[in-house]
Coordinates of C-alpha atoms in Angstrom, one line a residue:
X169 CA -26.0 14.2 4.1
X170 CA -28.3 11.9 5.2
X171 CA -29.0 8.9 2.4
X172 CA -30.1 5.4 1.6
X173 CA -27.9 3.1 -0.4
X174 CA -29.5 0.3 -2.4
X175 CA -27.2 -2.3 -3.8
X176 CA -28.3 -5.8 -5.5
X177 CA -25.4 -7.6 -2.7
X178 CA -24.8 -5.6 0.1
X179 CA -22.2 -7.3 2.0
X180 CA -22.8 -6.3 6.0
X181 CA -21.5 -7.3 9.1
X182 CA -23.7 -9.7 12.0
X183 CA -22.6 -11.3 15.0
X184 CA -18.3 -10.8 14.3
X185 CA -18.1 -11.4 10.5
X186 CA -19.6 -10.6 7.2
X187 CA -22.6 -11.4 5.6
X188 CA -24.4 -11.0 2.3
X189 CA -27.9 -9.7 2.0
X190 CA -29.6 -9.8 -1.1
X191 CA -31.2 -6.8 -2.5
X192 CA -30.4 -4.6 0.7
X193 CA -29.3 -1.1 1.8
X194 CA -27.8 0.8 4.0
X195 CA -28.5 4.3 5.6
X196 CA -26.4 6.3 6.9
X197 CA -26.9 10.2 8.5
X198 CA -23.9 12.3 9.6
X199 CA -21.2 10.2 8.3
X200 CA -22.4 7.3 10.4
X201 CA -24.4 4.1 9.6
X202 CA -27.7 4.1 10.8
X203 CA -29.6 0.9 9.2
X204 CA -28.5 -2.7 7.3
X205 CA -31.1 -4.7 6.3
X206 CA -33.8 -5.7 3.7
X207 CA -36.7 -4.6 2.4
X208 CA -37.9 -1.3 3.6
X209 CA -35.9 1.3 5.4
X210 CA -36.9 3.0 8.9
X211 CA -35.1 5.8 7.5
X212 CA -37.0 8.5 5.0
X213 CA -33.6 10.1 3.4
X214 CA -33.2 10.1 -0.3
X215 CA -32.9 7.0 -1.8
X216 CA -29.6 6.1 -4.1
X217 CA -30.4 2.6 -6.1
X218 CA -27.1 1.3 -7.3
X219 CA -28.8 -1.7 -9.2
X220 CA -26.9 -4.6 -10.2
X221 CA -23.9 -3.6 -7.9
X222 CA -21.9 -5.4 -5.2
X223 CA -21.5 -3.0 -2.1
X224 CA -18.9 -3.6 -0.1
X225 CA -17.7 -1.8 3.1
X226 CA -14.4 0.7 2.1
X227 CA -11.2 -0.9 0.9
X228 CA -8.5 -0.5 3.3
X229 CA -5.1 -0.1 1.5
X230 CA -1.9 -0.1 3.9
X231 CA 0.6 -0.1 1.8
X232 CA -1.0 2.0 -0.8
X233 CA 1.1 3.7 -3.9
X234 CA 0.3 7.5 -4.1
X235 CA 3.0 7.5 -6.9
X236 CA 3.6 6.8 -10.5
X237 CA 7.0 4.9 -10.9
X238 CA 7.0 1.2 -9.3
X239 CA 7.3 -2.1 -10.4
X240 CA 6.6 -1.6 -14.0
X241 CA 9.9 -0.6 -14.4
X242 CA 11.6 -2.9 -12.7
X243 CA 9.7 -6.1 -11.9
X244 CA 10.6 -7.8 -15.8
X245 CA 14.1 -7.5 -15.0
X246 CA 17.2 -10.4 -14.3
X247 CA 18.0 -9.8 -11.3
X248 CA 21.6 -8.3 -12.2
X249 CA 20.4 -5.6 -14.5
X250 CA 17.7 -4.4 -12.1
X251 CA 20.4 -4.4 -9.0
X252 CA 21.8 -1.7 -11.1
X253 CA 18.5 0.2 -11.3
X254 CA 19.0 1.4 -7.9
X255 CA 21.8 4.2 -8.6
X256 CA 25.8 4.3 -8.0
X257 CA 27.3 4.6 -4.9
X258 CA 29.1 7.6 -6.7
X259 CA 25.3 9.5 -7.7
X260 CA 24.2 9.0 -4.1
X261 CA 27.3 9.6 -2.4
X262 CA 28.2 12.8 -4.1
X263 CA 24.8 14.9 -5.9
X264 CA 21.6 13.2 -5.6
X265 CA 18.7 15.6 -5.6
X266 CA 14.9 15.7 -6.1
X267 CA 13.9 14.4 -9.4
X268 CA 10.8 16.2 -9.9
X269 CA 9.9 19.9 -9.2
X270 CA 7.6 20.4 -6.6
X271 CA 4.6 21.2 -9.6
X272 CA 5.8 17.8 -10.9
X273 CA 5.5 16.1 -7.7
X274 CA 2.3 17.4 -7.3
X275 CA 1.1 15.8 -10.4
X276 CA 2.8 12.9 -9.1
X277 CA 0.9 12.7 -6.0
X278 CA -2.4 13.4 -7.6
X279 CA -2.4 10.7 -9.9
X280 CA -1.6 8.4 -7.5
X281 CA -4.4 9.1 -5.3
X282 CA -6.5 9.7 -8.4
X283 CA -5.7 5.7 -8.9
X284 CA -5.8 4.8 -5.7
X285 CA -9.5 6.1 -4.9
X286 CA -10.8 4.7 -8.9
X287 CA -10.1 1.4 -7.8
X288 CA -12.0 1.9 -4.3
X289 CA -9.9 2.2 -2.0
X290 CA -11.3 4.7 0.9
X291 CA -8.8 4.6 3.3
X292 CA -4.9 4.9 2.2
X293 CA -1.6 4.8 4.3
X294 CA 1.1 5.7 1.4
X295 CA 4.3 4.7 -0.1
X296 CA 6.7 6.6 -2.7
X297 CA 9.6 5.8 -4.5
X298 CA 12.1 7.2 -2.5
X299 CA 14.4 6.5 -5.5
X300 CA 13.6 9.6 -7.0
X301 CA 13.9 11.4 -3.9
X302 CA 17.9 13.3 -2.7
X303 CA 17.3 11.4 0.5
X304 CA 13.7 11.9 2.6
X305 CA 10.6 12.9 2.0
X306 CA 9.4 16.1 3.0
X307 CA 7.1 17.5 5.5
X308 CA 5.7 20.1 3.2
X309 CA 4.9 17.9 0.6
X310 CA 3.3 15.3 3.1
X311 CA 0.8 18.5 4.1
X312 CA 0.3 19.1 0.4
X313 CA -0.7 15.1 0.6
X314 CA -3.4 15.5 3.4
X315 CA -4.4 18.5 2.1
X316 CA -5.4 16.9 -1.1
X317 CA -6.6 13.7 0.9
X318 CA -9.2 15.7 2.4
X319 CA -9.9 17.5 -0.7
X320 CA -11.4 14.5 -2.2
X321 CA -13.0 13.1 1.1
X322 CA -10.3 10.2 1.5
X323 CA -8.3 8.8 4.4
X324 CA -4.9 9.2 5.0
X325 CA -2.7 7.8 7.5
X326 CA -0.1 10.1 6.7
X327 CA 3.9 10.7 7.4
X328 CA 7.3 11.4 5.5
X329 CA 9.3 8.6 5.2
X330 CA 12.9 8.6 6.0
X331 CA 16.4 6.8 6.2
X332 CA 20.2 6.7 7.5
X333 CA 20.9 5.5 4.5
X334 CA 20.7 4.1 0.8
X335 CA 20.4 1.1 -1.3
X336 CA 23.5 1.2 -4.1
X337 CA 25.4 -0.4 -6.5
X338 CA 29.3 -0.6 -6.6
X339 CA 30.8 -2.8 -9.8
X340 CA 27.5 -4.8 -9.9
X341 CA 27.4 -5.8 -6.3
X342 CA 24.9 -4.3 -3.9
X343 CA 26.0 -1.9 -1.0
X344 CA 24.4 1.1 0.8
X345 CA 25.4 4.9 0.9
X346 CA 25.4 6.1 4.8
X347 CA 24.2 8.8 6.4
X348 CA 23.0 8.7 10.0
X349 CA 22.5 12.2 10.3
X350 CA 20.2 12.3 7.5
X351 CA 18.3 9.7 9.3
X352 CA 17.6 11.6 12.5
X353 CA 17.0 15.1 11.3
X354 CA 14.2 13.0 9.1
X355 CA 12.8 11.2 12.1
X356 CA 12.4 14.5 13.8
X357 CA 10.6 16.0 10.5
X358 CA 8.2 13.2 10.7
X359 CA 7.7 13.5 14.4
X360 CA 6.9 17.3 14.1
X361 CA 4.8 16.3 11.3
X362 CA 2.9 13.9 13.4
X363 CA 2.3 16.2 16.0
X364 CA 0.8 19.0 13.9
X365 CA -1.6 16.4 12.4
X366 CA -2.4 15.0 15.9
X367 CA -3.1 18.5 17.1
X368 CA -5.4 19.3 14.2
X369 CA -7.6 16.6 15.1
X370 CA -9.1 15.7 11.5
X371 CA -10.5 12.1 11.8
X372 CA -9.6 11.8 7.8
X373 CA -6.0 12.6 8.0
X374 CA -4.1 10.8 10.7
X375 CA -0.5 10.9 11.5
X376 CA 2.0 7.4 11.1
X377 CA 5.7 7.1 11.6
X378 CA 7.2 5.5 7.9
X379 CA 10.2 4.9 8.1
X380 CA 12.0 3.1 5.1
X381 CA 13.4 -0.5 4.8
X382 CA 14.7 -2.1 8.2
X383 CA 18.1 -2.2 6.1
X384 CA 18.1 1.3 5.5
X385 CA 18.0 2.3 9.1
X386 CA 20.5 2.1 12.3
X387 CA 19.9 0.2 15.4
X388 CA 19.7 3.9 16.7
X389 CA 17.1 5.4 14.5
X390 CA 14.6 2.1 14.8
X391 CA 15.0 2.4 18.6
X392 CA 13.7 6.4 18.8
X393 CA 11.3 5.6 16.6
X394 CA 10.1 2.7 19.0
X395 CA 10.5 5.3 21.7
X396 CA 8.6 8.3 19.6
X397 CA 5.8 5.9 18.7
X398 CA 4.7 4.6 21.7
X399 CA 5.3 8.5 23.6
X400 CA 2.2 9.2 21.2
X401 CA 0.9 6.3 20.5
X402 CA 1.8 6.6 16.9
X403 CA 1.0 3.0 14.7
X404 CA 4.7 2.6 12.7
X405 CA 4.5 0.9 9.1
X406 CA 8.5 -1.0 8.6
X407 CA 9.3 -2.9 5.4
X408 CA 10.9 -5.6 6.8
X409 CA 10.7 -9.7 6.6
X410 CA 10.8 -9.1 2.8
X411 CA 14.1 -11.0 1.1
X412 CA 16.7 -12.8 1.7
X413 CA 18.9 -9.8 1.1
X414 CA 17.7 -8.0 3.9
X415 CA 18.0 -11.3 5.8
X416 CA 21.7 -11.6 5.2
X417 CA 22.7 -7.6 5.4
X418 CA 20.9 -7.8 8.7
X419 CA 22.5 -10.7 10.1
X420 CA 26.0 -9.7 8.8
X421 CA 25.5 -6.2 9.9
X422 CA 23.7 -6.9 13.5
X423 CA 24.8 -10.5 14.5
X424 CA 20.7 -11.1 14.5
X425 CA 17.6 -11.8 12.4
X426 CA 15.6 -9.1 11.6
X427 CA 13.0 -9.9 13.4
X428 CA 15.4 -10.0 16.4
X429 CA 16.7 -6.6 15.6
X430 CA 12.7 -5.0 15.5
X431 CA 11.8 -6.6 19.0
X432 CA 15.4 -5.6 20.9
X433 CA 14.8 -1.7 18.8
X434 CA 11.3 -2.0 20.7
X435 CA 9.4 -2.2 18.0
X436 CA 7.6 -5.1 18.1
X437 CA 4.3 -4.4 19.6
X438 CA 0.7 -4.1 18.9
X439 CA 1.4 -0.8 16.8
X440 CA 3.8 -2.3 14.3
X441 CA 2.4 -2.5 11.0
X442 CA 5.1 -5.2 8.3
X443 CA 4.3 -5.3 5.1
X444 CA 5.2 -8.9 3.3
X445 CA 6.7 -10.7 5.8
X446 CA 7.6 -13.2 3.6
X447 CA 10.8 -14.4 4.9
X448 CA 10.0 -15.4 8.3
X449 CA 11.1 -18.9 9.2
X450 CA 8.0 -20.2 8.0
X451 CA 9.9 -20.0 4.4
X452 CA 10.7 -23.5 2.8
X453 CA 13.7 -21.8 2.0
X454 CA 15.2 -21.5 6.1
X455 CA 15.9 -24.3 8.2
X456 CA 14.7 -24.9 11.7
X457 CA 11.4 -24.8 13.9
X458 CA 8.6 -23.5 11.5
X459 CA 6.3 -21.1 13.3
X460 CA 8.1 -19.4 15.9
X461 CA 8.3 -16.3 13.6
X462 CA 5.0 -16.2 13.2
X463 CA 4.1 -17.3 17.2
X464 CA 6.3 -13.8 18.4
X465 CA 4.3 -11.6 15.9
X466 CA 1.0 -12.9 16.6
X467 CA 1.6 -12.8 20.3
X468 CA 3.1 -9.2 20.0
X469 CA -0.2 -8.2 17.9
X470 CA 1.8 -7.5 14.7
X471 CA -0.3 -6.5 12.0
X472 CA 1.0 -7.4 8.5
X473 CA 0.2 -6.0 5.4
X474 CA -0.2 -9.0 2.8
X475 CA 0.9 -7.7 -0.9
X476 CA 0.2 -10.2 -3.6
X477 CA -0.2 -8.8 -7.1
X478 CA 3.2 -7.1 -6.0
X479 CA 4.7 -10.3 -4.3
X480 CA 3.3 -12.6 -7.3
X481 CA 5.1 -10.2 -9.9
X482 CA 8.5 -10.3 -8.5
X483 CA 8.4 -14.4 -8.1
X484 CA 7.4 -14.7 -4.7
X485 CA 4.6 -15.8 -2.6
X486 CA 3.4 -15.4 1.1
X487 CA 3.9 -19.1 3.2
X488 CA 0.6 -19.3 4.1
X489 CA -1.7 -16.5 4.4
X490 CA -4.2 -18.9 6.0
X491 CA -0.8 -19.7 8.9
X492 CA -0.8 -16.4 10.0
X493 CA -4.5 -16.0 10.6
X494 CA -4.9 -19.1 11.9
X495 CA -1.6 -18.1 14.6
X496 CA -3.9 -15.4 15.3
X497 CA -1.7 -12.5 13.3
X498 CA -3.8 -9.7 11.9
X499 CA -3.8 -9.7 8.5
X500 CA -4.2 -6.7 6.0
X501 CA -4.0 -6.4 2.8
X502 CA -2.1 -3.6 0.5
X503 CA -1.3 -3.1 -3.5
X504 CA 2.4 -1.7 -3.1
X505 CA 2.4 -1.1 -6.8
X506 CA 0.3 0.0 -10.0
X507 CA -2.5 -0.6 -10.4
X508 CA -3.8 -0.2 -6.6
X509 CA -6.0 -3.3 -7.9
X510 CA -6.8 -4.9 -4.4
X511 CA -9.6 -7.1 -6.7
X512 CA -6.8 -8.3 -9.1
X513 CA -4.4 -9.2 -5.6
X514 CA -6.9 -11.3 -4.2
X515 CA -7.4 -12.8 -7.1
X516 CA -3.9 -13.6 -7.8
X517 CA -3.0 -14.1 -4.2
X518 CA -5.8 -17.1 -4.0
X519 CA -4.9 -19.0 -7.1
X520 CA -1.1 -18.6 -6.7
X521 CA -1.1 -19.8 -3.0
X522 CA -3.1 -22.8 -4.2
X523 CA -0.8 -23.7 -6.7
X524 CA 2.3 -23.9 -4.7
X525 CA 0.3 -24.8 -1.3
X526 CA -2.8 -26.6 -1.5
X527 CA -6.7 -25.2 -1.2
X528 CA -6.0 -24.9 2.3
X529 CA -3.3 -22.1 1.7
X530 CA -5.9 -19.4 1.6
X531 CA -9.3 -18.9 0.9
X532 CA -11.0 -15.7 -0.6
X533 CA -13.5 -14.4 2.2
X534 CA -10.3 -14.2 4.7
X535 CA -8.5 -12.0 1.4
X536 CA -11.9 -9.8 1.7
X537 CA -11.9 -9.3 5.3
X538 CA -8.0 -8.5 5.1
X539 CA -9.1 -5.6 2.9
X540 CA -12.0 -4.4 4.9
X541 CA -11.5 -6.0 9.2
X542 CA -8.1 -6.3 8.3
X543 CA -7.0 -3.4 7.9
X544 CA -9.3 -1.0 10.2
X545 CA -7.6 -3.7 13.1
X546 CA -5.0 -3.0 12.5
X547 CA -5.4 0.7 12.1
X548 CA -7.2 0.1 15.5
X549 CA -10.3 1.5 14.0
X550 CA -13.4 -0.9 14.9
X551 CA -15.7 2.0 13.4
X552 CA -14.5 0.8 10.1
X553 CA -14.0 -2.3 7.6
X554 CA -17.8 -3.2 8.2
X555 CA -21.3 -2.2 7.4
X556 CA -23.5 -2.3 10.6
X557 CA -25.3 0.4 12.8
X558 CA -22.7 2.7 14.6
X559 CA -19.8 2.3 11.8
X560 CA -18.7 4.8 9.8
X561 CA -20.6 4.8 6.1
X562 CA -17.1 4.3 4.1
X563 CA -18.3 2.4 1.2
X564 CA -17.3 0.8 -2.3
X565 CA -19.6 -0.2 -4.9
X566 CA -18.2 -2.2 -7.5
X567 CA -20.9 -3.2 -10.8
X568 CA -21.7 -6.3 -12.2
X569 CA -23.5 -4.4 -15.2
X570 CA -21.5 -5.2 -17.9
X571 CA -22.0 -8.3 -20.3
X572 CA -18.6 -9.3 -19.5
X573 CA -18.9 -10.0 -15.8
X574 CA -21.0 -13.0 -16.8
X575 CA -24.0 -14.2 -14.7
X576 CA -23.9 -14.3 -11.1
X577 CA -22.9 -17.3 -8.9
X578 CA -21.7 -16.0 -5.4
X579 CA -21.3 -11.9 -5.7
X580 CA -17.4 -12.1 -4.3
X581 CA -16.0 -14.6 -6.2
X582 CA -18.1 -13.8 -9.6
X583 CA -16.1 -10.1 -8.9
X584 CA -12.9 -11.5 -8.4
X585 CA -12.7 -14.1 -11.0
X586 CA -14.6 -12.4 -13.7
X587 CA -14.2 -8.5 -12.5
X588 CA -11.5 -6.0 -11.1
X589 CA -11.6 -3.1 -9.1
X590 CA -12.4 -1.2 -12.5
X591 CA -15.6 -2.6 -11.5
X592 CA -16.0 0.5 -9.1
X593 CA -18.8 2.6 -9.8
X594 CA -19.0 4.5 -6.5
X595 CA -16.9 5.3 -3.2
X596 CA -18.2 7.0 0.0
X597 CA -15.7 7.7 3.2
X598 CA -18.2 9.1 6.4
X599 CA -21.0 9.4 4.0
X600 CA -19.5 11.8 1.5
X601 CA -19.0 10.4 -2.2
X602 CA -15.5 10.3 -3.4
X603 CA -16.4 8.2 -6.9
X604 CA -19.5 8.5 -8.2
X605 CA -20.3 6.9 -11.9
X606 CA -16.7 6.0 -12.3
X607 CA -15.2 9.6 -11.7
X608 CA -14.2 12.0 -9.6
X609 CA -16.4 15.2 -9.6
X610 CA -13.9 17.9 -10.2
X611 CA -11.0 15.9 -11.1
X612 CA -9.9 16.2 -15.3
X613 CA -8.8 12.4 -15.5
X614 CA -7.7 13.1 -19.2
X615 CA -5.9 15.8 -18.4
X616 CA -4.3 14.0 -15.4
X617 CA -2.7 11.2 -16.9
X618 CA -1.5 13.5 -19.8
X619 CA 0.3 15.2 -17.1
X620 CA 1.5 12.3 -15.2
X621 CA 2.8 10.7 -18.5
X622 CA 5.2 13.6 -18.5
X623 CA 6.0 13.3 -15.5
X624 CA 6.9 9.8 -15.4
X625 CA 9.0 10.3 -18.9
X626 CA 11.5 12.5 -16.3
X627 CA 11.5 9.5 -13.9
X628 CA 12.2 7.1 -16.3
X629 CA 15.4 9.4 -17.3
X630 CA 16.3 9.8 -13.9
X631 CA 17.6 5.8 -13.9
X632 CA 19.8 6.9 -16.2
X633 CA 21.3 10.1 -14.3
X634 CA 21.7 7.5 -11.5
X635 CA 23.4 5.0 -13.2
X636 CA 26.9 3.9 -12.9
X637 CA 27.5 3.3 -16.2
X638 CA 25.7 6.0 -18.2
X639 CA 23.6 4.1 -19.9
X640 CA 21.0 6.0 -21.6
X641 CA 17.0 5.1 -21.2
X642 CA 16.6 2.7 -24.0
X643 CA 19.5 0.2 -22.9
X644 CA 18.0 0.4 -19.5
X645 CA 14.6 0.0 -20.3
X646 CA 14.6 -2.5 -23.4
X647 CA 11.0 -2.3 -25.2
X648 CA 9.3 -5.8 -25.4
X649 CA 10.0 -5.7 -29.3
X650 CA 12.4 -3.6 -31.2
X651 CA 10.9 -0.3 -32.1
X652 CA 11.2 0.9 -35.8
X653 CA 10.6 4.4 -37.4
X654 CA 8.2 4.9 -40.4

């Protein structure tokens, strides 16, 4: 529908970069934007006054949890007990399975994008916790996915994950369960996947090769999936550059870095997407040249997919967000974790990265246009990320009503230092509303997380199914004090 958006700081696009306007609008007719400005609109379509509200264009989330289970789990843990978390070589050698039911998954799923589009994202491209998973993801529950992503008027950049093999434990030492087969048959899933999604054409639902962590996959697997990608010019997402783990299992394994193994695979080209990238050789931590890493990926046109609430939680820290954009790298920004908070990861990402690196680490408007240019270049979507004539209306309109934000200094850093993304009041993707007054029409959010707590009790039990030892879910999962009856 055709509709005029007023908004007391409307951030919009000019010239190549963002800009504020002060009480402004925007219009928008047939999904598109049709007039930024001040003052008076051309256009004569119902008129939407947000008030005292930041408007923002969509949030772009590339590394986007449509889950329940991550991180919260695991983050608080020494490192040797949370090793263990991962499951014996013995449970994935011998009977892993599914978790959930497909019901529970479901509910699994819906919460997750439930979160995901509360906290304003518009446009998604998701992760799970294969963990819970007997090996892959599925096809049919990736259509179930973009079913329900165009359901609720979202984006998806959509695709079933898969592996040759599995992170394990064996007598407290990290190894991996095997399974190259597993690994292709799941590659071919994905691509026939892809191809139905290509054929149907839906600009909210787009296919994406996932595969899992670079350590999880042969030589062989990464290469067709280089191959795959660029015979239909799919965009591939790889965890990879993330720990010195990976580092050394790549080395040992390969003779190489893992960089090296992505660009001799093929994959390193202008449709790679890396989330973290946090062990390039720009880490204090390696010796030698600094910057070379970060040279190939720019010159390649790597996108990378910066994660800081995540990366801030497990003790680690991106060296220098400010490096790679300056080398010329496109950087986007995802949440990787609960809460899909990309307002409480900018914040975090900025003051962290000053502490250990100086002001001139980072600074916030490059965080916001990671969330918003960021990610639609790297998505190779110029229609989006921005709020100018000829994009597509995908909005997020975060509130500044409440006593507690405080008063008003610059809009973007009075939300990030006093707000969160619970500040979001009101999403739109091509016009259509997903949130409006801090719901979504349709959706029983009580009922939801009722279900979804339920759901995550089995998936808290599963650990101990998986568990070398047998430990049962209290010994794994310690509470913060010691819980007594009445």
């Amino acid at each position: 529908m055709d509709q005029v958006i007023r908004a007391r700081y409307v951030l919009a696009h000019s010239e190549g970069s963002h800009v504020w306007l002060e009480d402004g609008y925007v219009a928008h007719s047939d999904g598109v934007v049709t007039e930024v400005g001040t003052g008076a609109p051309s256009s004569t379509a119902p008129v939407l006054d947000l008030g005292n509200t930041v408007l923002t264009p969509g949030l772009i989330d590339l590394d986007a949890l449509v889950d329940i289970d991550h991180l919260i789990l695991d983050a608080h843990h020494e490192p040797a007990h949370a090793r263990e978390l991962v499951g014996s070589v013995d449970y994935w050698s011998d009977r892993p399975r599914d978790i959930l039911t497909p019901e529970q998954r479901d509910v699994l799923r819906r919460f997750g994008l439930a979160q995901l589009a509360l906290h304003g994202v518009t446009t998604y491209m998701p992760i799970a916790s294969e963990i819970h998973l007997g090996w892959n993801e599925s096809a049919d529950e990736l259509r179930h996915l973009a079913d329900l992503t165009r359901e609720w008027g979202l984006r998806g950049y959509l695709g079933p994950s898969y592996r040759s093999a599995v992170g394990a434990v064996a007598d407290g030492e990290r190894t991996f369960v095997e399974n190259a087969e597993l690994g292709e048959t799941g590659l071919d899933e994905a691509l026939r996947f892809a191809d139905e999604l290509a054929e149907q054409g839906d600009d909210l639902v787009r296919p994406v090769l996932l595969p899992c962590r670079i350590e999880t996959l042969t030589p062989r697997l990464m290469e067709r999936t280089a191959e795959e990608a660029g015979r239909r010019g799919l965009l591939v997402r790889l965890h990879s550059l993330q720990q010195p783990w990976e580092r050394e299992v790549i080395i040992r394994r390969h003779g190489m870095t893992p960089l090296d193994l992505i660009e001799r695979t093929g994959l390193l080209n202008d449709r790679l997407l890396v989330p973290h990238a946090l062990w390039t050789d720009r880490n204090s931590k390696l010796t030698g040249p600094e910057g070379v890493d970060i040279t190939r990926l720019s010159v390649a046109g790597v996108s990378v997919i910066h994660c800081p609430l995540t990366t801030f939680r497990y003790g680690d820290m991106l060296e220098t967000f400010n490096e790679f954009r300056d080398a010329g790298v496109t950087m986007a920004l995802g949440t990787d974790s609960f809460p899909p908070d990309l307002v409480r990861g900018m914040d975090v990402g900025l003051h962290a990265s000053r502490l250990l690196y100086g002001p001139g680490a980072v600074d916030l408007g490059g965080y916001m246009e990671a969330a918003t240019l960021g990610g639609a270049a790297a998505l190779k979507r110029p229609d989006l990320g921005r709020l100018e004539t000829g994009a597509s209306a995908d909005m997020t309109a975060f509130s500044l009503d409440d006593f507690r934000d405080g008063v008003v200094e610059d809009p973007l850093r009075t939300l990030v230092l006093n707000g969160t993304a619970r500040n979001v009041t009101h999403t739109f993707v091509a016009g259509r509303p997903v949130v409006r007054d801090g719901g979504i029409p349709g959706v029983d959010l009580t009922e939801l997380r009722e279900q979804a707590q339920k759901v995550f009790d089995l998936l808290r039990h599963g650990y101990s199914e998986r568990d070398g030892r047998g430990r049962p879910v209290e010994d794994l999962f310690p509470p913060s004090f010691p819980v007594r009856g009445a």
